[in-house]
Amino acid sequence: MGVVRFTETGQQYGISTWLKWWLKTPEARARCSESSAGSAHSTLTIATLTQLPVPMPPLDLRTRLLRTMRLIERRMMLNTRIAACAMELADAHFARCLEEHKDATRPVAAIGDVGEVVGGMRRSDVFEGGNPVAWAAPAEVLRHRLAHLDRTDQTTWALRHAVCAAGTILVAPRPGGVETVVSRIPLVPGRGTLAVRIEREADRMWLLHELRSRSKELVSTAQGQQGREMSRKAFTRFTVSWPDSIHVREPFARVAAPLHERAAMALDENRVLEALITTELTRMAEQSKGRR
């Protein structure tokens, strides 16, 4: 993690906000990725950051854009809070379901018995018969704390059978726990990430929240140096609560699914708002190049 400090003058003219948004543009990301290792734990050198060109339009134009950026940031913060509250409600409802149906004979099942566990793969270049698809490194899973993964920074090439459809559950280890999300796009899990393909929505909803509630226990399925990779064998054998579908899992999904949909709507709006700003900044940078 790095820190960029600004002078009082820079803060006064909104340079920090301007730079934050510029770093999200495709051009800035492409320049940064050139010097990055491209792995799950890639780094950006200080030299690259200090040499990164940043377009600076006239002050009056920049002021108007900054005003729009701040309004968009406020809306995005509200949407993020809406999504977080929706997930908190779904998690709370899951905890209530567990409490209402706790008993010594509550059914359990191994994860491998309720879904197909798929191991992660290295990022690959173009090869014959392959197709470009989103590639989800562990870092992608870890940064999506609101249970939905709807985009990745990198792509890979893979055969059709290796691609996990939208609705796949992804898990990746972090210090002291395991992060669990559900994909909203087709993708290939990266090395260090595991995916669970599961068809029925009721089963997917239940397993997603079960794994989220068992984050610390799932650490036992991690392996490798500092536990940064998931053991497919150990994870497949990990047992989860698996109550009756008709009386428990399906009623839970009828409550949880709309909450997930509301969270997804809020995050979709954030993507549109972010794209508006990054598109405008990219257009401005192209115009600046044309004037040189």
CSV table of C-alpha atoms in Angstrom, one decimal:
chain,number,residue,atom,x,y,z
A,1,MET,CA,0.0,0.0,0.0
A,2,GLY,CA,1.3,3.5,-0.9
A,3,VAL,CA,0.3,7.0,0.2
A,4,VAL,CA,0.2,10.1,-1.9
A,5,ARG,CA,0.3,13.3,0.1
A,6,PHE,CA,-0.8,16.6,-1.3
A,7,THR,CA,0.1,20.2,-0.4
A,8,GLU,CA,-2.5,22.5,1.1
A,9,THR,CA,-2.8,24.2,-2.3
A,10,GLY,CA,-3.3,20.9,-4.0
A,11,GLN,CA,-6.1,20.0,-1.7
A,12,GLN,CA,-7.7,23.4,-2.2
A,13,TYR,CA,-7.9,22.9,-5.9
A,14,GLY,CA,-9.1,19.3,-5.7
A,15,ILE,CA,-6.0,17.7,-7.0
A,16,SER,CA,-6.4,14.7,-4.8
A,17,THR,CA,-10.0,14.0,-6.1
A,18,TRP,CA,-8.8,14.6,-9.6
A,19,LEU,CA,-5.9,12.1,-9.3
A,20,LYS,CA,-8.1,9.5,-7.6
A,21,TRP,CA,-10.5,9.5,-10.6
A,22,TRP,CA,-7.7,9.7,-13.2
A,23,LEU,CA,-6.1,6.5,-11.8
A,24,LYS,CA,-9.4,4.7,-12.5
A,25,THR,CA,-9.3,5.4,-16.3
A,26,PRO,CA,-8.3,2.7,-18.7
A,27,GLU,CA,-5.2,4.7,-19.8
A,28,ALA,CA,-3.9,5.1,-16.3
A,29,ARG,CA,-4.6,1.5,-15.4
A,30,ALA,CA,-2.8,0.3,-18.6
A,31,ARG,CA,0.3,2.3,-17.8
A,32,CYS,CA,0.3,1.1,-14.2
A,33,SER,CA,-0.1,-2.6,-15.2
A,34,GLU,CA,2.9,-2.4,-17.5
A,35,SER,CA,5.2,-2.2,-14.4
A,36,SER,CA,3.1,-4.5,-12.2
A,37,ALA,CA,3.8,-8.2,-11.7
A,38,GLY,CA,0.3,-9.1,-12.8
A,39,SER,CA,-0.1,-11.6,-10.0
A,40,ALA,CA,-2.7,-11.8,-7.2
A,41,HIS,CA,-0.4,-9.7,-5.1
A,42,SER,CA,1.1,-7.4,-7.8
A,43,THR,CA,2.7,-4.1,-6.8
A,44,LEU,CA,3.1,-0.7,-8.4
A,45,THR,CA,6.5,1.0,-8.1
A,46,ILE,CA,6.8,4.6,-6.8
A,47,ALA,CA,8.8,5.5,-9.9
A,48,THR,CA,5.9,4.4,-12.1
A,49,LEU,CA,3.4,6.5,-10.1
A,50,THR,CA,5.6,9.6,-10.0
A,51,GLN,CA,6.1,9.5,-13.8
A,52,LEU,CA,2.4,8.9,-14.6
A,53,PRO,CA,1.2,11.7,-16.9
A,54,VAL,CA,-2.0,13.4,-15.6
A,55,PRO,CA,-4.1,15.7,-17.8
A,56,MET,CA,-4.8,19.0,-16.2
A,57,PRO,CA,-7.5,21.1,-18.1
A,58,PRO,CA,-8.1,24.8,-17.5
A,59,LEU,CA,-9.1,25.6,-13.9
A,60,ASP,CA,-12.7,26.6,-14.8
A,61,LEU,CA,-13.4,23.3,-16.6
A,62,ARG,CA,-11.6,21.3,-13.9
A,63,THR,CA,-13.7,23.0,-11.2
A,64,ARG,CA,-17.0,22.1,-13.0
A,65,LEU,CA,-15.9,18.5,-13.4
A,66,LEU,CA,-14.8,18.3,-9.8
A,67,ARG,CA,-18.2,19.5,-8.7
A,68,THR,CA,-19.8,16.7,-10.7
A,69,MET,CA,-17.2,14.2,-9.3
A,70,ARG,CA,-18.1,15.1,-5.7
A,71,LEU,CA,-21.8,14.7,-6.4
A,72,ILE,CA,-21.2,11.3,-8.0
A,73,GLU,CA,-19.1,10.3,-5.0
A,74,ARG,CA,-21.9,11.1,-2.6
A,75,ARG,CA,-24.4,9.1,-4.6
A,76,MET,CA,-21.9,6.2,-4.8
A,77,MET,CA,-21.4,6.3,-1.1
A,78,LEU,CA,-25.2,6.1,-0.6
A,79,ASN,CA,-25.4,3.1,-3.1
A,80,THR,CA,-22.6,1.3,-1.3
A,81,ARG,CA,-24.4,1.8,2.0
A,82,ILE,CA,-27.6,0.4,0.5
A,83,ALA,CA,-25.8,-2.6,-0.8
A,84,ALA,CA,-24.0,-3.2,2.5
A,85,CYS,CA,-27.3,-2.9,4.4
A,86,ALA,CA,-29.0,-5.4,2.0
A,87,MET,CA,-26.2,-7.9,2.7
A,88,GLU,CA,-26.4,-7.3,6.4
A,89,LEU,CA,-30.1,-8.0,6.3
A,90,ALA,CA,-29.6,-11.2,4.3
A,91,ASP,CA,-26.8,-12.4,6.7
A,92,ALA,CA,-29.0,-11.6,9.7
A,93,HIS,CA,-31.9,-13.5,8.2
A,94,PHE,CA,-29.6,-16.5,7.6
A,95,ALA,CA,-28.4,-16.4,11.3
A,96,ARG,CA,-32.1,-16.3,12.3
A,97,CYS,CA,-32.9,-19.4,10.1
A,98,LEU,CA,-30.0,-21.3,11.7
A,99,GLU,CA,-31.1,-20.4,15.2
A,100,GLU,CA,-34.7,-21.4,14.5
A,101,HIS,CA,-33.6,-24.8,13.1
A,102,LYS,CA,-30.7,-25.7,15.4
A,103,ASP,CA,-30.9,-29.1,16.9
A,104,ALA,CA,-28.6,-32.1,17.4
A,105,THR,CA,-29.8,-33.8,14.3
A,106,ARG,CA,-29.5,-30.8,11.9
A,107,PRO,CA,-28.4,-32.2,8.5
A,108,VAL,CA,-25.0,-31.5,7.2
A,109,ALA,CA,-23.3,-32.1,3.9
A,110,ALA,CA,-19.8,-31.8,2.4
A,111,ILE,CA,-19.4,-28.9,0.0
A,112,GLY,CA,-18.4,-31.3,-2.8
A,113,ASP,CA,-21.7,-33.1,-2.4
A,114,VAL,CA,-23.8,-30.0,-3.0
A,115,GLY,CA,-21.8,-28.4,-5.7
A,116,GLU,CA,-18.9,-28.9,-8.2
A,117,VAL,CA,-15.7,-27.5,-6.7
A,118,VAL,CA,-13.3,-26.1,-9.4
A,119,GLY,CA,-9.7,-25.2,-8.8
A,120,GLY,CA,-8.1,-22.0,-10.0
A,121,MET,CA,-5.7,-21.7,-12.9
A,122,ARG,CA,-2.8,-19.5,-13.9
A,123,ARG,CA,-3.5,-16.6,-16.2
A,124,SER,CA,-2.7,-17.7,-19.8
A,125,ASP,CA,-2.1,-15.9,-23.1
A,126,VAL,CA,-3.8,-16.5,-26.4
A,127,PHE,CA,-4.0,-20.1,-27.4
A,128,GLU,CA,-5.8,-22.0,-30.2
A,129,GLY,CA,-9.4,-22.8,-29.4
A,130,GLY,CA,-9.5,-20.5,-26.4
A,131,ASN,CA,-11.7,-17.5,-25.8
A,132,PRO,CA,-11.0,-14.3,-23.8
A,133,VAL,CA,-12.8,-14.3,-20.4
A,134,ALA,CA,-12.6,-12.5,-17.0
A,135,TRP,CA,-9.9,-13.9,-14.7
A,136,ALA,CA,-10.5,-13.7,-11.0
A,137,ALA,CA,-7.3,-13.7,-8.9
A,138,PRO,CA,-7.7,-14.0,-5.1
A,139,ALA,CA,-7.2,-10.2,-4.8
A,140,GLU,CA,-10.4,-9.7,-6.9
A,141,VAL,CA,-12.4,-11.8,-4.4
A,142,LEU,CA,-10.9,-10.1,-1.4
A,143,ARG,CA,-11.7,-6.6,-2.5
A,144,HIS,CA,-15.4,-7.3,-3.2
A,145,ARG,CA,-16.6,-7.3,0.4
A,146,LEU,CA,-20.3,-6.9,-0.6
A,147,ALA,CA,-20.6,-10.5,-1.8
A,148,HIS,CA,-20.9,-9.7,-5.5
A,149,LEU,CA,-18.1,-9.8,-8.0
A,150,ASP,CA,-19.2,-8.1,-11.2
A,151,ARG,CA,-15.8,-7.3,-12.9
A,152,THR,CA,-12.2,-8.1,-12.8
A,153,ASP,CA,-9.1,-6.2,-13.8
A,154,GLN,CA,-7.6,-8.9,-15.9
A,155,THR,CA,-8.7,-11.4,-18.5
A,156,THR,CA,-7.3,-14.8,-19.6
A,157,TRP,CA,-7.9,-17.2,-22.5
A,158,ALA,CA,-9.6,-20.5,-21.7
A,159,LEU,CA,-11.6,-23.2,-23.3
A,160,ARG,CA,-15.4,-23.1,-22.9
A,161,HIS,CA,-15.6,-25.9,-20.3
A,162,ALA,CA,-13.1,-24.1,-18.0
A,163,VAL,CA,-15.4,-21.0,-17.8
A,164,CYS,CA,-17.6,-20.7,-14.7
A,165,ALA,CA,-21.0,-19.2,-15.4
A,166,ALA,CA,-22.5,-16.2,-13.6
A,167,GLY,CA,-23.8,-17.4,-10.2
A,168,THR,CA,-20.6,-19.3,-9.3
A,169,ILE,CA,-19.5,-19.0,-5.7
A,170,LEU,CA,-15.8,-17.9,-5.3
A,171,VAL,CA,-13.6,-18.2,-2.2
A,172,ALA,CA,-10.2,-16.9,-1.4
A,173,PRO,CA,-8.2,-16.8,1.9
A,174,ARG,CA,-7.2,-13.8,3.8
A,175,PRO,CA,-5.4,-13.5,7.2
A,176,GLY,CA,-7.7,-15.0,9.8
A,177,GLY,CA,-10.5,-16.0,7.4
A,178,VAL,CA,-11.8,-16.8,4.0
A,179,GLU,CA,-13.7,-14.3,1.8
A,180,THR,CA,-16.7,-15.6,-0.2
A,181,VAL,CA,-18.5,-13.9,-3.1
A,182,VAL,CA,-20.8,-14.8,-5.9
A,183,SER,CA,-20.0,-13.9,-9.5
A,184,ARG,CA,-22.3,-11.9,-11.7
A,185,ILE,CA,-20.2,-12.5,-14.8
A,186,PRO,CA,-18.7,-15.6,-16.6
A,187,LEU,CA,-15.1,-16.0,-15.4
A,188,VAL,CA,-12.2,-18.3,-14.7
A,189,PRO,CA,-10.9,-18.6,-11.1
A,190,GLY,CA,-7.3,-17.7,-10.7
A,191,ARG,CA,-4.7,-19.8,-8.9
A,192,GLY,CA,-5.3,-19.5,-5.2
A,193,THR,CA,-9.1,-19.1,-5.7
A,194,LEU,CA,-11.7,-21.9,-5.7
A,195,ALA,CA,-15.1,-21.9,-7.4
A,196,VAL,CA,-18.3,-23.7,-6.6
A,197,ARG,CA,-20.7,-24.3,-9.4
A,198,ILE,CA,-24.2,-24.8,-8.1
A,199,GLU,CA,-27.3,-24.6,-10.2
A,200,ARG,CA,-30.3,-24.1,-8.0
A,201,GLU,CA,-30.7,-20.5,-6.6
A,202,ALA,CA,-32.0,-21.7,-3.3
A,203,ASP,CA,-28.9,-23.9,-2.8
A,204,ARG,CA,-26.6,-21.2,-4.0
A,205,MET,CA,-28.1,-18.6,-1.6
A,206,TRP,CA,-27.9,-21.0,1.3
A,207,LEU,CA,-24.3,-22.1,0.6
A,208,LEU,CA,-23.1,-18.5,0.0
A,209,HIS,CA,-24.3,-17.3,3.4
A,210,GLU,CA,-23.2,-20.5,5.1
A,211,LEU,CA,-19.7,-19.9,3.9
A,212,ARG,CA,-19.8,-16.2,4.8
A,213,SER,CA,-20.8,-17.2,8.3
A,214,ARG,CA,-18.0,-19.8,8.5
A,215,SER,CA,-15.2,-17.5,7.4
A,216,LYS,CA,-12.8,-18.2,10.3
A,217,GLU,CA,-13.4,-22.0,10.3
A,218,LEU,CA,-12.7,-22.2,6.5
A,219,VAL,CA,-9.1,-21.1,7.2
A,220,SER,CA,-8.4,-24.8,7.9
A,221,THR,CA,-8.8,-25.4,4.1
A,222,ALA,CA,-6.1,-23.0,3.1
A,223,GLN,CA,-2.6,-24.2,2.4
A,224,GLY,CA,0.8,-23.0,1.1
A,225,GLN,CA,3.1,-20.3,2.4
A,226,GLN,CA,1.1,-18.0,4.8
A,227,GLY,CA,-2.1,-19.9,3.8
A,228,ARG,CA,-2.6,-17.9,0.6
A,229,GLU,CA,-4.1,-20.8,-1.5
A,230,MET,CA,-7.2,-22.9,-1.0
A,231,SER,CA,-6.8,-26.6,-0.8
A,232,ARG,CA,-9.4,-28.0,-3.2
A,233,LYS,CA,-9.4,-31.4,-1.4
A,234,ALA,CA,-9.8,-30.0,2.1
A,235,PHE,CA,-12.5,-27.5,0.9
A,236,THR,CA,-14.5,-30.1,-0.9
A,237,ARG,CA,-14.6,-32.2,2.3
A,238,PHE,CA,-15.6,-29.3,4.5
A,239,THR,CA,-19.1,-29.9,6.0
A,240,VAL,CA,-21.8,-27.2,6.0
A,241,SER,CA,-25.3,-27.1,7.4
A,242,TRP,CA,-27.7,-28.4,4.8
A,243,PRO,CA,-31.3,-28.3,6.2
A,244,ASP,CA,-34.4,-29.4,4.3
A,245,SER,CA,-34.9,-27.6,1.0
A,246,ILE,CA,-38.7,-27.1,1.0
A,247,HIS,CA,-39.0,-25.9,4.6
A,248,VAL,CA,-35.7,-24.1,5.1
A,249,ARG,CA,-33.5,-23.4,2.1
A,250,GLU,CA,-36.1,-22.3,-0.4
A,251,PRO,CA,-38.0,-20.0,2.1
A,252,PHE,CA,-34.6,-18.5,3.0
A,253,ALA,CA,-33.8,-17.8,-0.7
A,254,ARG,CA,-37.2,-16.1,-1.2
A,255,VAL,CA,-36.1,-13.5,1.3
A,256,ALA,CA,-32.4,-13.3,0.5
A,257,ALA,CA,-32.6,-13.2,-3.3
A,258,PRO,CA,-34.5,-9.9,-3.5
A,259,LEU,CA,-31.9,-8.4,-1.1
A,260,HIS,CA,-29.1,-9.5,-3.3
A,261,GLU,CA,-30.9,-8.0,-6.3
A,262,ARG,CA,-31.3,-4.7,-4.5
A,263,ALA,CA,-27.6,-4.7,-3.7
A,264,ALA,CA,-26.7,-5.5,-7.3
A,265,MET,CA,-28.9,-2.7,-8.6
A,266,ALA,CA,-27.1,-0.2,-6.3
A,267,LEU,CA,-23.7,-1.5,-7.4
A,268,ASP,CA,-24.7,-1.4,-11.1
A,269,GLU,CA,-25.6,2.3,-10.7
A,270,ASN,CA,-22.2,2.9,-9.2
A,271,ARG,CA,-20.6,1.3,-12.2
A,272,VAL,CA,-22.5,3.6,-14.6
A,273,LEU,CA,-21.6,6.7,-12.6
A,274,GLU,CA,-18.0,5.7,-12.4
A,275,ALA,CA,-18.0,5.0,-16.2
A,276,LEU,CA,-19.4,8.5,-16.9
A,277,ILE,CA,-16.4,10.2,-15.1
A,278,THR,CA,-13.7,7.9,-16.4
A,279,THR,CA,-15.1,8.2,-20.0
A,280,GLU,CA,-15.0,12.0,-19.7
A,281,LEU,CA,-11.5,12.0,-18.4
A,282,THR,CA,-10.3,9.6,-21.1
A,283,ARG,CA,-12.0,11.8,-23.8
A,284,MET,CA,-10.3,14.9,-22.3
A,285,ALA,CA,-6.9,13.1,-22.4
A,286,GLU,CA,-7.4,12.2,-26.1
A,287,GLN,CA,-8.2,15.8,-26.9
A,288,SER,CA,-5.1,16.9,-25.1
A,289,LYS,CA,-3.0,14.6,-27.2
A,290,GLY,CA,-4.6,15.9,-30.3
A,291,ARG,CA,-3.7,19.5,-29.4
A,292,ARG,CA,0.0,18.6,-29.0
